[in-house]
mmCIF file of C-alpha atoms and ligand atoms in Angstrom:
data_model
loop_
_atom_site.group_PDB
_atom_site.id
_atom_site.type_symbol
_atom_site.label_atom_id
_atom_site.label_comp_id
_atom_site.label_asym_id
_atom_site.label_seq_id
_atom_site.Cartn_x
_atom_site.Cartn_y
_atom_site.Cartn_z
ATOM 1 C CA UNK A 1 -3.950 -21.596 3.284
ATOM 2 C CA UNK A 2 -6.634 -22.312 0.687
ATOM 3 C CA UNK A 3 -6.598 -19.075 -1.290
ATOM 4 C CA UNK A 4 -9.185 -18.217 -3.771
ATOM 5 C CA UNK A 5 -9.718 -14.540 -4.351
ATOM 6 C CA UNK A 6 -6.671 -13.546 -3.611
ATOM 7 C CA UNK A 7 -2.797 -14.794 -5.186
ATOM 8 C CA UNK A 8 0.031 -14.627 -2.594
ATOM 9 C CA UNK A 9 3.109 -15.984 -3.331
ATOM 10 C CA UNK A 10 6.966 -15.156 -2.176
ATOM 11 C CA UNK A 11 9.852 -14.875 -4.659
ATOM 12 C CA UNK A 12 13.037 -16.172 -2.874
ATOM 13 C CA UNK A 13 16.196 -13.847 -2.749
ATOM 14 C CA UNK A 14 18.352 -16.517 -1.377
ATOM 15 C CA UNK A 15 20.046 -15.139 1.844
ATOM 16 C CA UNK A 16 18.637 -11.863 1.296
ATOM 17 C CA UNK A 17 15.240 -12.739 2.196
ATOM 18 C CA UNK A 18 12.133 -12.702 -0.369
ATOM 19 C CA UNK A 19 9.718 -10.354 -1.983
ATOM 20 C CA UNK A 20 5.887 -10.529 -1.544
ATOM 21 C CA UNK A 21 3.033 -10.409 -4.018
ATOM 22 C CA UNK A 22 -0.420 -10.242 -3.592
ATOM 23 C CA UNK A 23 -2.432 -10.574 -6.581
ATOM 24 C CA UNK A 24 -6.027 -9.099 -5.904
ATOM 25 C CA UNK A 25 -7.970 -12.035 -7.682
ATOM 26 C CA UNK A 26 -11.536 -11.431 -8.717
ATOM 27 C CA UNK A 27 -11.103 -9.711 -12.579
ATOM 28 C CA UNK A 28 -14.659 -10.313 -13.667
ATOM 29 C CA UNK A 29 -15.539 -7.954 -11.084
ATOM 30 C CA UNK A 30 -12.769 -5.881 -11.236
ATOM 31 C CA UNK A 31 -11.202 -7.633 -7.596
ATOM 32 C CA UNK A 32 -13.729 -6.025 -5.761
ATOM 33 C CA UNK A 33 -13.961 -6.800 -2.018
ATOM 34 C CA UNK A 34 -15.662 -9.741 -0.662
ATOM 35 C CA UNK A 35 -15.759 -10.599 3.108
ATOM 36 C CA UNK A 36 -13.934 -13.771 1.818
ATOM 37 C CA UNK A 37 -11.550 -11.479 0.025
ATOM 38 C CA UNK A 38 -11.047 -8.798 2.796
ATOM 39 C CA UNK A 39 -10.890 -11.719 5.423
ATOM 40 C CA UNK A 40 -7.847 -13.792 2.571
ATOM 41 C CA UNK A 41 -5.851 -10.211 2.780
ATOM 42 C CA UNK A 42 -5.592 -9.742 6.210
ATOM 43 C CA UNK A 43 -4.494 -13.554 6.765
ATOM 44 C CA UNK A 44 -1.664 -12.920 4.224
ATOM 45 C CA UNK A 45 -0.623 -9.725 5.681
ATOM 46 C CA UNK A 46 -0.528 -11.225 8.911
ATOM 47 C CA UNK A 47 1.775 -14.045 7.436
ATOM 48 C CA UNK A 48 3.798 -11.670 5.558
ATOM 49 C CA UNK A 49 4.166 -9.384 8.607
ATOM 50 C CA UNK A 50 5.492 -13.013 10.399
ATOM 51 C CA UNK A 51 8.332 -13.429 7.884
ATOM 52 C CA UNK A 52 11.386 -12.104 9.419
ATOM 53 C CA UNK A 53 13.353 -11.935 5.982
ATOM 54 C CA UNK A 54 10.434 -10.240 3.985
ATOM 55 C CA UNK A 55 12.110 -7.451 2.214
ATOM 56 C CA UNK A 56 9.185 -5.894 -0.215
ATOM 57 C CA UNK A 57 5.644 -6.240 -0.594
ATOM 58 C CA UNK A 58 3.403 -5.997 -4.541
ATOM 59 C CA UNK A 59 -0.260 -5.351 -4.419
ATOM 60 C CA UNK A 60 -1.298 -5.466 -7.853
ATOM 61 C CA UNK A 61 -4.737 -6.658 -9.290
ATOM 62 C CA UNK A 62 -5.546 -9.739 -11.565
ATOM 63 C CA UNK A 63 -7.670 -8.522 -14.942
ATOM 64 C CA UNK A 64 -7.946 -5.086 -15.952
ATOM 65 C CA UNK A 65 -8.209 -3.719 -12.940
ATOM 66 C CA UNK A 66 -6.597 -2.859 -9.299
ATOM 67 C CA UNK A 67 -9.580 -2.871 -7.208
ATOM 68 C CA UNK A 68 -13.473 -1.689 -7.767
ATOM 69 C CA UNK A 69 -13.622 -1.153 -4.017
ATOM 70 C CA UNK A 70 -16.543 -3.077 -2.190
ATOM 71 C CA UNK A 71 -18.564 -5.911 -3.872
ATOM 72 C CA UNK A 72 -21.980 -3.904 -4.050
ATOM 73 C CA UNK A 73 -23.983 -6.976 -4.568
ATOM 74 C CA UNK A 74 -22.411 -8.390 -1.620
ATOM 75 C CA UNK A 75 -22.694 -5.461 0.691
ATOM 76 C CA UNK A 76 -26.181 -4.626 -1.153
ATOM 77 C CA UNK A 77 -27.120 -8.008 0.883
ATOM 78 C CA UNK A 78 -26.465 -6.490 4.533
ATOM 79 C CA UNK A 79 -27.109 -3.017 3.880
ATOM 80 C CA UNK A 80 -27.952 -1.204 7.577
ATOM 81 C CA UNK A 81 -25.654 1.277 9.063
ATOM 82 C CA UNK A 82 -24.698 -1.758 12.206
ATOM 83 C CA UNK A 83 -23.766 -4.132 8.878
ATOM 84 C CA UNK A 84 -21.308 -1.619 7.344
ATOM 85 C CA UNK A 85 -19.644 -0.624 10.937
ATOM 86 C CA UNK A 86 -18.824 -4.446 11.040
ATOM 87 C CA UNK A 87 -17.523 -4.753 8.050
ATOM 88 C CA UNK A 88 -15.528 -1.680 8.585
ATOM 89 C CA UNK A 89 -14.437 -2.606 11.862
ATOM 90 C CA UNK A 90 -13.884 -6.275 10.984
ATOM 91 C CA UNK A 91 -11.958 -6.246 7.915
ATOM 92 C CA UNK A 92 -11.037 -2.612 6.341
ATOM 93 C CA UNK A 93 -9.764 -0.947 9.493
ATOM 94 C CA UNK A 94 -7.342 -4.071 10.518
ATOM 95 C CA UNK A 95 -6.266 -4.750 6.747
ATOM 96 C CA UNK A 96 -5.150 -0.567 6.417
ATOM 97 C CA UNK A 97 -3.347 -0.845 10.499
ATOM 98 C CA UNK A 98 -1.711 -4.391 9.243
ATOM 99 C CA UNK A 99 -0.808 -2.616 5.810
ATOM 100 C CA UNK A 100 0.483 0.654 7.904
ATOM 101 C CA UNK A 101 2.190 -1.504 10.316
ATOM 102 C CA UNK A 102 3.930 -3.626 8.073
ATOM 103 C CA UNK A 103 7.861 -3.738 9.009
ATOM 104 C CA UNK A 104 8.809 -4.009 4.843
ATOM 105 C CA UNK A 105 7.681 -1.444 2.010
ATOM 106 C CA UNK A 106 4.705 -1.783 0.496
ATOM 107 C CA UNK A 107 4.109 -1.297 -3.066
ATOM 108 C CA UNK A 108 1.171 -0.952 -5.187
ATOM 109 C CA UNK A 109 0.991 -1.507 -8.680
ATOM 110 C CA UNK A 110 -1.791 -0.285 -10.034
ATOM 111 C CA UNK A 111 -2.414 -1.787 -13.328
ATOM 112 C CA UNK A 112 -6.229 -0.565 -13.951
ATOM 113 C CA UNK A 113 -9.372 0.882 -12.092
ATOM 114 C CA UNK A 114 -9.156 1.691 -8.432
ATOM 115 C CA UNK A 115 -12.226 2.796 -6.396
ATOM 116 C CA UNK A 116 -13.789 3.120 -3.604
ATOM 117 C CA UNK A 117 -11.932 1.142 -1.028
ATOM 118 C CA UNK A 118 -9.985 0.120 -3.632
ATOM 119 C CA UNK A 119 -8.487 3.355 -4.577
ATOM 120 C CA UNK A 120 -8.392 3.865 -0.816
ATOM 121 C CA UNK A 121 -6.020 0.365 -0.299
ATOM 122 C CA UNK A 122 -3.867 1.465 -2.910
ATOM 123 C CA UNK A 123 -2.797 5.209 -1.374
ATOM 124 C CA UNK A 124 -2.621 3.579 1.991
ATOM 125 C CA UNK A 125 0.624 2.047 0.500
ATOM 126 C CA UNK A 126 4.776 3.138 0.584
ATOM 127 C CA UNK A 127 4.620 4.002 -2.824
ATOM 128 C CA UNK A 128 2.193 4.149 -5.733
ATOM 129 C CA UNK A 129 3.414 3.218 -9.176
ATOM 130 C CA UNK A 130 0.624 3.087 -11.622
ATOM 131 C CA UNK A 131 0.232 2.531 -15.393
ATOM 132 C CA UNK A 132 -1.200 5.334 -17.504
ATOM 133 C CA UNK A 133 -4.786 3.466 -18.375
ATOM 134 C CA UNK A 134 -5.285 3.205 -14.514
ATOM 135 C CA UNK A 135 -7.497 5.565 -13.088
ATOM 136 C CA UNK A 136 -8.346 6.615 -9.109
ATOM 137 C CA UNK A 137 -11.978 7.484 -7.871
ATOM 138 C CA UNK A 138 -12.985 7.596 -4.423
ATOM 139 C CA UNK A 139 -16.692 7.211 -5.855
ATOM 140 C CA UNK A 140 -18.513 6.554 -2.440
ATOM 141 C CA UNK A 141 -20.370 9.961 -2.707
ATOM 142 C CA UNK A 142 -22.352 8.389 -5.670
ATOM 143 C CA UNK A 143 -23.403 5.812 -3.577
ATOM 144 C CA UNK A 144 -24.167 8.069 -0.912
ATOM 145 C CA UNK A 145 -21.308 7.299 1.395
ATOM 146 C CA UNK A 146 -18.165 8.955 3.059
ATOM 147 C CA UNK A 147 -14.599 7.366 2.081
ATOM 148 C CA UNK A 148 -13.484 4.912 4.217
ATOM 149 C CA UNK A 149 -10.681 2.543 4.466
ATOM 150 C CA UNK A 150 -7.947 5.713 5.743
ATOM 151 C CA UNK A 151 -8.858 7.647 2.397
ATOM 152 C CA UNK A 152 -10.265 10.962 4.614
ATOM 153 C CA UNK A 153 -6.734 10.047 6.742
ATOM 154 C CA UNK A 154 -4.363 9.916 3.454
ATOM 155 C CA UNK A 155 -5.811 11.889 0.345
ATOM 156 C CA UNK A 156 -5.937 14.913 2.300
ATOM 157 C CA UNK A 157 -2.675 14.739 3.193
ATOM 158 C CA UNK A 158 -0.761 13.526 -0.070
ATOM 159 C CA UNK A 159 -2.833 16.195 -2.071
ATOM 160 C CA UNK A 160 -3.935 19.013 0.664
ATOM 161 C CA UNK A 161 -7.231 20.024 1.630
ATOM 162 C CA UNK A 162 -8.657 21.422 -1.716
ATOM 163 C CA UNK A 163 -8.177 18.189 -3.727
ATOM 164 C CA UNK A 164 -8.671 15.599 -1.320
ATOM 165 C CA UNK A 165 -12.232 17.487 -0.217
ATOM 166 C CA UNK A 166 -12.613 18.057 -4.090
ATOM 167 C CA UNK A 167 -12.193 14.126 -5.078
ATOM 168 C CA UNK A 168 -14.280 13.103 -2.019
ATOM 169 C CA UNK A 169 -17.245 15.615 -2.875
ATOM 170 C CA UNK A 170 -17.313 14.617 -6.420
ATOM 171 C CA UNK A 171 -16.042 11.501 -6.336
ATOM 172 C CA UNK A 172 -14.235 12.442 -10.234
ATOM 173 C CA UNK A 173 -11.965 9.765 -11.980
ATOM 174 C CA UNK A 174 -8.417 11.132 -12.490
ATOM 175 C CA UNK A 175 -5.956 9.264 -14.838
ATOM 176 C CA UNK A 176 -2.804 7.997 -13.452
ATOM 177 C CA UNK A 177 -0.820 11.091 -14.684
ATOM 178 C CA UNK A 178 -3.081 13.333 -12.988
ATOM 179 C CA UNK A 179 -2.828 11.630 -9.977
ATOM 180 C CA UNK A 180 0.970 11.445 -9.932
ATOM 181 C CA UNK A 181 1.013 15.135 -11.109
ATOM 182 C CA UNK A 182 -1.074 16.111 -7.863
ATOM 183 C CA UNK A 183 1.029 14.032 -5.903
ATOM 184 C CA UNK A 184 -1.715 11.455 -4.751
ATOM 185 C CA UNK A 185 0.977 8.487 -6.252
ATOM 186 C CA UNK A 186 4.816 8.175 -6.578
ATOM 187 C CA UNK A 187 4.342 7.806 -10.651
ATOM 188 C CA UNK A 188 2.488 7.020 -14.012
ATOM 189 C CA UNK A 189 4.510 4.825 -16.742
ATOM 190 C CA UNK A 190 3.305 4.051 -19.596
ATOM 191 C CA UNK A 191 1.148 0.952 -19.854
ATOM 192 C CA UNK A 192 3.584 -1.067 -22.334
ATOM 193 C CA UNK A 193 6.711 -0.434 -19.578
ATOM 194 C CA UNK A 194 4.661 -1.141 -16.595
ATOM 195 C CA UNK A 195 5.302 -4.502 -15.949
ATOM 196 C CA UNK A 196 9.365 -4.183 -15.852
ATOM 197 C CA UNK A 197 8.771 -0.675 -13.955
ATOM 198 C CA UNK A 198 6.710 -2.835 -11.003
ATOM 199 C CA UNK A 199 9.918 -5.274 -10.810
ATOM 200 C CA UNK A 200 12.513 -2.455 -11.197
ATOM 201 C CA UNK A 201 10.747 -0.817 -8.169
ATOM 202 C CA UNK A 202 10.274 -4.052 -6.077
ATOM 203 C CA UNK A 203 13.905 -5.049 -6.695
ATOM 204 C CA UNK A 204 14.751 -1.391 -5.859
ATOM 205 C CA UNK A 205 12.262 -1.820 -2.963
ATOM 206 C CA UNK A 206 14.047 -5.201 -2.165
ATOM 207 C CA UNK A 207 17.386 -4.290 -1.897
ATOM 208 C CA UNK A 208 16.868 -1.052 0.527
ATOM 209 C CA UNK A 209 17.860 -1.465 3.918
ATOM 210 C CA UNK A 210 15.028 -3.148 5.734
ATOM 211 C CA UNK A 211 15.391 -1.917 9.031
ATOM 212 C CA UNK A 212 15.813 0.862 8.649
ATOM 213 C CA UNK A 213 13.282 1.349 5.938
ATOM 214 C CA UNK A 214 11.000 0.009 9.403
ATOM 215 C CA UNK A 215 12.180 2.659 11.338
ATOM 216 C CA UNK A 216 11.881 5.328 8.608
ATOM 217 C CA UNK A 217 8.685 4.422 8.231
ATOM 218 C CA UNK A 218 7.528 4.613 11.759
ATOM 219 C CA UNK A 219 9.218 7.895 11.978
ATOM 220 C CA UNK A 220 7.408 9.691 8.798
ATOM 221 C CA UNK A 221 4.240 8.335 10.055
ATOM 222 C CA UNK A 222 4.591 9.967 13.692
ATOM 223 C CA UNK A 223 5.427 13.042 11.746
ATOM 224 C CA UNK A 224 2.070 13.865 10.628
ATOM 225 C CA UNK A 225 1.259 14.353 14.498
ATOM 226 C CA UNK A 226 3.993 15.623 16.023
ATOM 227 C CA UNK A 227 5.405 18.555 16.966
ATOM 228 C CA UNK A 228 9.202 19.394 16.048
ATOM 229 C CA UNK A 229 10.228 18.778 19.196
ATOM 230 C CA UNK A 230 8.472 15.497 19.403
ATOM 231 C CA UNK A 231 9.813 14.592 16.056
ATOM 232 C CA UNK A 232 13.293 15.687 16.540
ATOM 233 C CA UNK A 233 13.563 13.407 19.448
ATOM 234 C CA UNK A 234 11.876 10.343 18.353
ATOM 235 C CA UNK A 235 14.405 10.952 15.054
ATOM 236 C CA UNK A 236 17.514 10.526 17.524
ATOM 237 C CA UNK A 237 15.802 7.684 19.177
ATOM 238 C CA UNK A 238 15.201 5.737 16.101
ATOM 239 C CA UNK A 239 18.574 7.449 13.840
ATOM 240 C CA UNK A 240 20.421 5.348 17.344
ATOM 241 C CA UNK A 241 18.385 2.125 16.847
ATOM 242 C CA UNK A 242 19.579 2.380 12.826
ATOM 243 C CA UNK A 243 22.893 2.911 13.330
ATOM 244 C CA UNK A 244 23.109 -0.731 15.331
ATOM 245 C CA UNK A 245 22.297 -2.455 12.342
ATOM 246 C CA UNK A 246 24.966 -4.569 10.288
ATOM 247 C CA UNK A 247 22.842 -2.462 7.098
ATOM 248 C CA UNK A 248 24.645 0.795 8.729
ATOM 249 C CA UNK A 249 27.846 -1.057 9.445
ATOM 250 C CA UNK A 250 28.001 -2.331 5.626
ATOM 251 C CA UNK A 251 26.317 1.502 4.599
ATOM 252 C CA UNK A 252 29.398 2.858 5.729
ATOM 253 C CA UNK A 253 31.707 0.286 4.581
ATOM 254 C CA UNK A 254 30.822 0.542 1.009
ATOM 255 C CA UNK A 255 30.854 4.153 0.893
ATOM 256 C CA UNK A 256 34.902 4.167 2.051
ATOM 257 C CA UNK A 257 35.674 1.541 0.148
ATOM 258 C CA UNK A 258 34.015 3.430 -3.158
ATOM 259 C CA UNK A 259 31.950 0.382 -3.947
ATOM 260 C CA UNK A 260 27.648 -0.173 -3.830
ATOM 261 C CA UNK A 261 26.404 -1.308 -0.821
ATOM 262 C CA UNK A 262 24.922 -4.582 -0.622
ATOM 263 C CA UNK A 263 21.831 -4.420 2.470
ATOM 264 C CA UNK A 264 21.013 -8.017 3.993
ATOM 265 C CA UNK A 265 17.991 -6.047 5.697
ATOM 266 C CA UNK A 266 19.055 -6.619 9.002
HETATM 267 O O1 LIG B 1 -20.656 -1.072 1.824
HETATM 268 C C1 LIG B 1 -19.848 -1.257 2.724
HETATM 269 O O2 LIG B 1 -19.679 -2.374 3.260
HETATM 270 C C2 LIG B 1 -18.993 -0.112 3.161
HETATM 271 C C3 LIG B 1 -17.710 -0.034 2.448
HETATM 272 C C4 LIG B 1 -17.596 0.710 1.299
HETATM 273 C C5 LIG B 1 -16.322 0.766 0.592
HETATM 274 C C6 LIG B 1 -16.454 1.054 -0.885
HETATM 275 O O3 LIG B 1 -15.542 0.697 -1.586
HETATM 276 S S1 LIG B 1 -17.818 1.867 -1.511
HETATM 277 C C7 LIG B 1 -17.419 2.066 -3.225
HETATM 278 C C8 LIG B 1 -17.721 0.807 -4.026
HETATM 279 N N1 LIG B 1 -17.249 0.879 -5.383
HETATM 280 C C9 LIG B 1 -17.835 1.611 -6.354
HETATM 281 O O4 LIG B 1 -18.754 2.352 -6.130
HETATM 282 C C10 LIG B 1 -17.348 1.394 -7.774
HETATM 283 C C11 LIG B 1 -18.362 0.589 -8.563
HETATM 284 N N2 LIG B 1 -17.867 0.269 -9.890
HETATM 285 C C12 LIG B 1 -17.873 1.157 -10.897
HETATM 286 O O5 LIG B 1 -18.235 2.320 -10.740
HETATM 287 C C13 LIG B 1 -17.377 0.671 -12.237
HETATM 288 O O6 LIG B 1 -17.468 -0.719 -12.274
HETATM 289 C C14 LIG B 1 -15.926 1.096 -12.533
HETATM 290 C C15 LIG B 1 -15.876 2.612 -12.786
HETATM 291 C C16 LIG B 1 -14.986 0.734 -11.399
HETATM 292 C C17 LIG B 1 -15.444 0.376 -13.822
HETATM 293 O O7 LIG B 1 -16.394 0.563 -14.864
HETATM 294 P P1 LIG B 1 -16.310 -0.349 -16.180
HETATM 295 O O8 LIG B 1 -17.330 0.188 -17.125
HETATM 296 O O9 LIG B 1 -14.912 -0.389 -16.650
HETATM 297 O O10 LIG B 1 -16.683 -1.839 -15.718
HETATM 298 P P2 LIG B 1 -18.123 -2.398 -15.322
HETATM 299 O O11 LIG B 1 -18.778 -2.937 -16.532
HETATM 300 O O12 LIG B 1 -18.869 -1.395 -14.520
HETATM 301 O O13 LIG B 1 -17.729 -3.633 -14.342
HETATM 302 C C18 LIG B 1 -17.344 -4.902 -14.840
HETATM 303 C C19 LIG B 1 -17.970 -5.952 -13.939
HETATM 304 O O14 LIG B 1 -17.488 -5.756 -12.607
HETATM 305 C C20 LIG B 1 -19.473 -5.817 -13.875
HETATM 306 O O15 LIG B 1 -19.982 -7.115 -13.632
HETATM 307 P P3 LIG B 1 -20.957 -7.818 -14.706
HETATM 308 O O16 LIG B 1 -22.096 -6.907 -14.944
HETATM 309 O O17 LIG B 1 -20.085 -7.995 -15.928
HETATM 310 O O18 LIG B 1 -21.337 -9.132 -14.068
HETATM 311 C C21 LIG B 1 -19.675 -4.985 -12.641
HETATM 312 O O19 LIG B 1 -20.945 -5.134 -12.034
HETATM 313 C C22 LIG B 1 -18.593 -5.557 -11.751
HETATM 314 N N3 LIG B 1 -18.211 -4.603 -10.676
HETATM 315 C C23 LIG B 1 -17.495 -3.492 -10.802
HETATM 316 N N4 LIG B 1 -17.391 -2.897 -9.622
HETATM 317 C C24 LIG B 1 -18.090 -3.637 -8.747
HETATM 318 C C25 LIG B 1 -18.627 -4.744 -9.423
HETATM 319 N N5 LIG B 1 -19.366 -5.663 -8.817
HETATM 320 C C26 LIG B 1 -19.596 -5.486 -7.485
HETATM 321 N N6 LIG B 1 -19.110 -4.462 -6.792
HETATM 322 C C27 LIG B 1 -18.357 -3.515 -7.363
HETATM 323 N N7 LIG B 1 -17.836 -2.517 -6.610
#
């Protein structure tokens, strides 16, 4: 696949499968989102979503920054309401569903900037780990717009109802610590242990049991829907579904035999 706004490349774990990275690739405009770009990300997360021994996904940015969002001179171009519901429906509602409905977890490593839909990509994944010069703004009001790309569906809900209407009213920058503080990330490092906290984390990430982390996933997600009952059941449902895995069988092996698991993902 010729790639040119975006890196993707898989680091082999030998029988245990491989770990993802997608390097968002446009630094002198601080990776903002192309069509190109948007339409390079959901290719990879299709292929990525193909690999049966995937064990971990990186988003990270190239440059000093994660992800400016969309390219305003681009979308500046094609700017009627019909225009933006394409591009909406075209690229940034499929790239958050493939993201959601990816069977690995997803990390993003925010190394600078994100806004707009790039703030947006980056809380629509697992787990946010971001260094302490990076900085989250779901800007759109000052371009007159609504947050889009799931931010409405996920800010709220990571930070409640006060903050998440708060940052999308006035559209403030808050530093990494601020936004691990109210809960909108996993956590802030500082900038000079970043790099070995991102591969710490994906080797953490990596070595988790995958199927289960699949069915963990699904099961958190239906929880912001469902009622007790609903989730109770659906928990017993997919609890029976882990529990046929050779990760469970090995789980429970290690534990009686006092020694660390070691999780081949399936
Ligand atoms: O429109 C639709 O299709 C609907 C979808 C909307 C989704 C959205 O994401 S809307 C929100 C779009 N994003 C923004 O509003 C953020 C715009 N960028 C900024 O506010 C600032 O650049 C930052 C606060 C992110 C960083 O500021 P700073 O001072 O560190 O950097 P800079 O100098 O502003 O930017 C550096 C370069 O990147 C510069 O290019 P130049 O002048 O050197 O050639 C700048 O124009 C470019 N850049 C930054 N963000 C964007 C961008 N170019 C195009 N689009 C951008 N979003």
């Amino acid at each position: 696949m010729a790639q040119s706004t975006i890196l993707l490349e898989r680091r082999d774990l030998g029988s245990t499968g491989g770990v993802w990275r997608l390097t968002l690739n446009r630094p002198d405009k601080l990776n903002s989102f192309t069509r190109a770009m948007l339409t390079e990300i959901g290719d990879a997360l299709t292929e990525i979503e193909a690999d049966a021994e995937a064990r971990a996904l990186v988003i990270t940015g190239a440059g000093r920054a994660f992800c400016a969002g969309q390219d305003l001179r681009e979308a500046a171009a094609v700017e009627d309401g019909e225009a933006v519901r394409a591009v909406i429906e075209r690229h940034y509602n499929p790239m958050i569903r493939l993201l959601r409905s990816l069977h690995i977890p997803v990390m993003a490593a925010v190394n600078g900037v994100a806004a707009g839909a790039g703030a947006s990509l980056a809380v629509a994944s697992d787990l946010v780990l971001a260094a302490h010069s990076a900085s989250f703004s779901f800007a759109f009001s000052k371009i007159g717009l609504i947050p889009d790309a799931g931010a409405t569906y996920f800010v709220p809900r990571l930070v409640g109802h006060a903050r998440g209407l708060g940052l999308a009213l006035l559209g403030d920058t808050i530093s990494a610590e601020t936004a691990a503080h109210w809960g909108l990330i996993w956590q802030a490092v500082p900038d000079t242990e970043f790099g070995s906290a991102v591969e710490t984390m994906a080797g953490r990430l990596a070595s988790l049991p995958t199927a289960a982390v699949a069915l963990m996933k699904q099961a958190v997600s239906a929880g912001e829907h469902h009622s007790l009952e609903q989730q109770l059941a659906l928990e017993a449902e997919l609890q029976s579904r882990a529990a046929e895995t050779e990760d469970f069988q090995e789980g429970h092996t290690a534990f009686l035999e006092k020694r660390s698991p070691h999780f081949s993902g399936r």
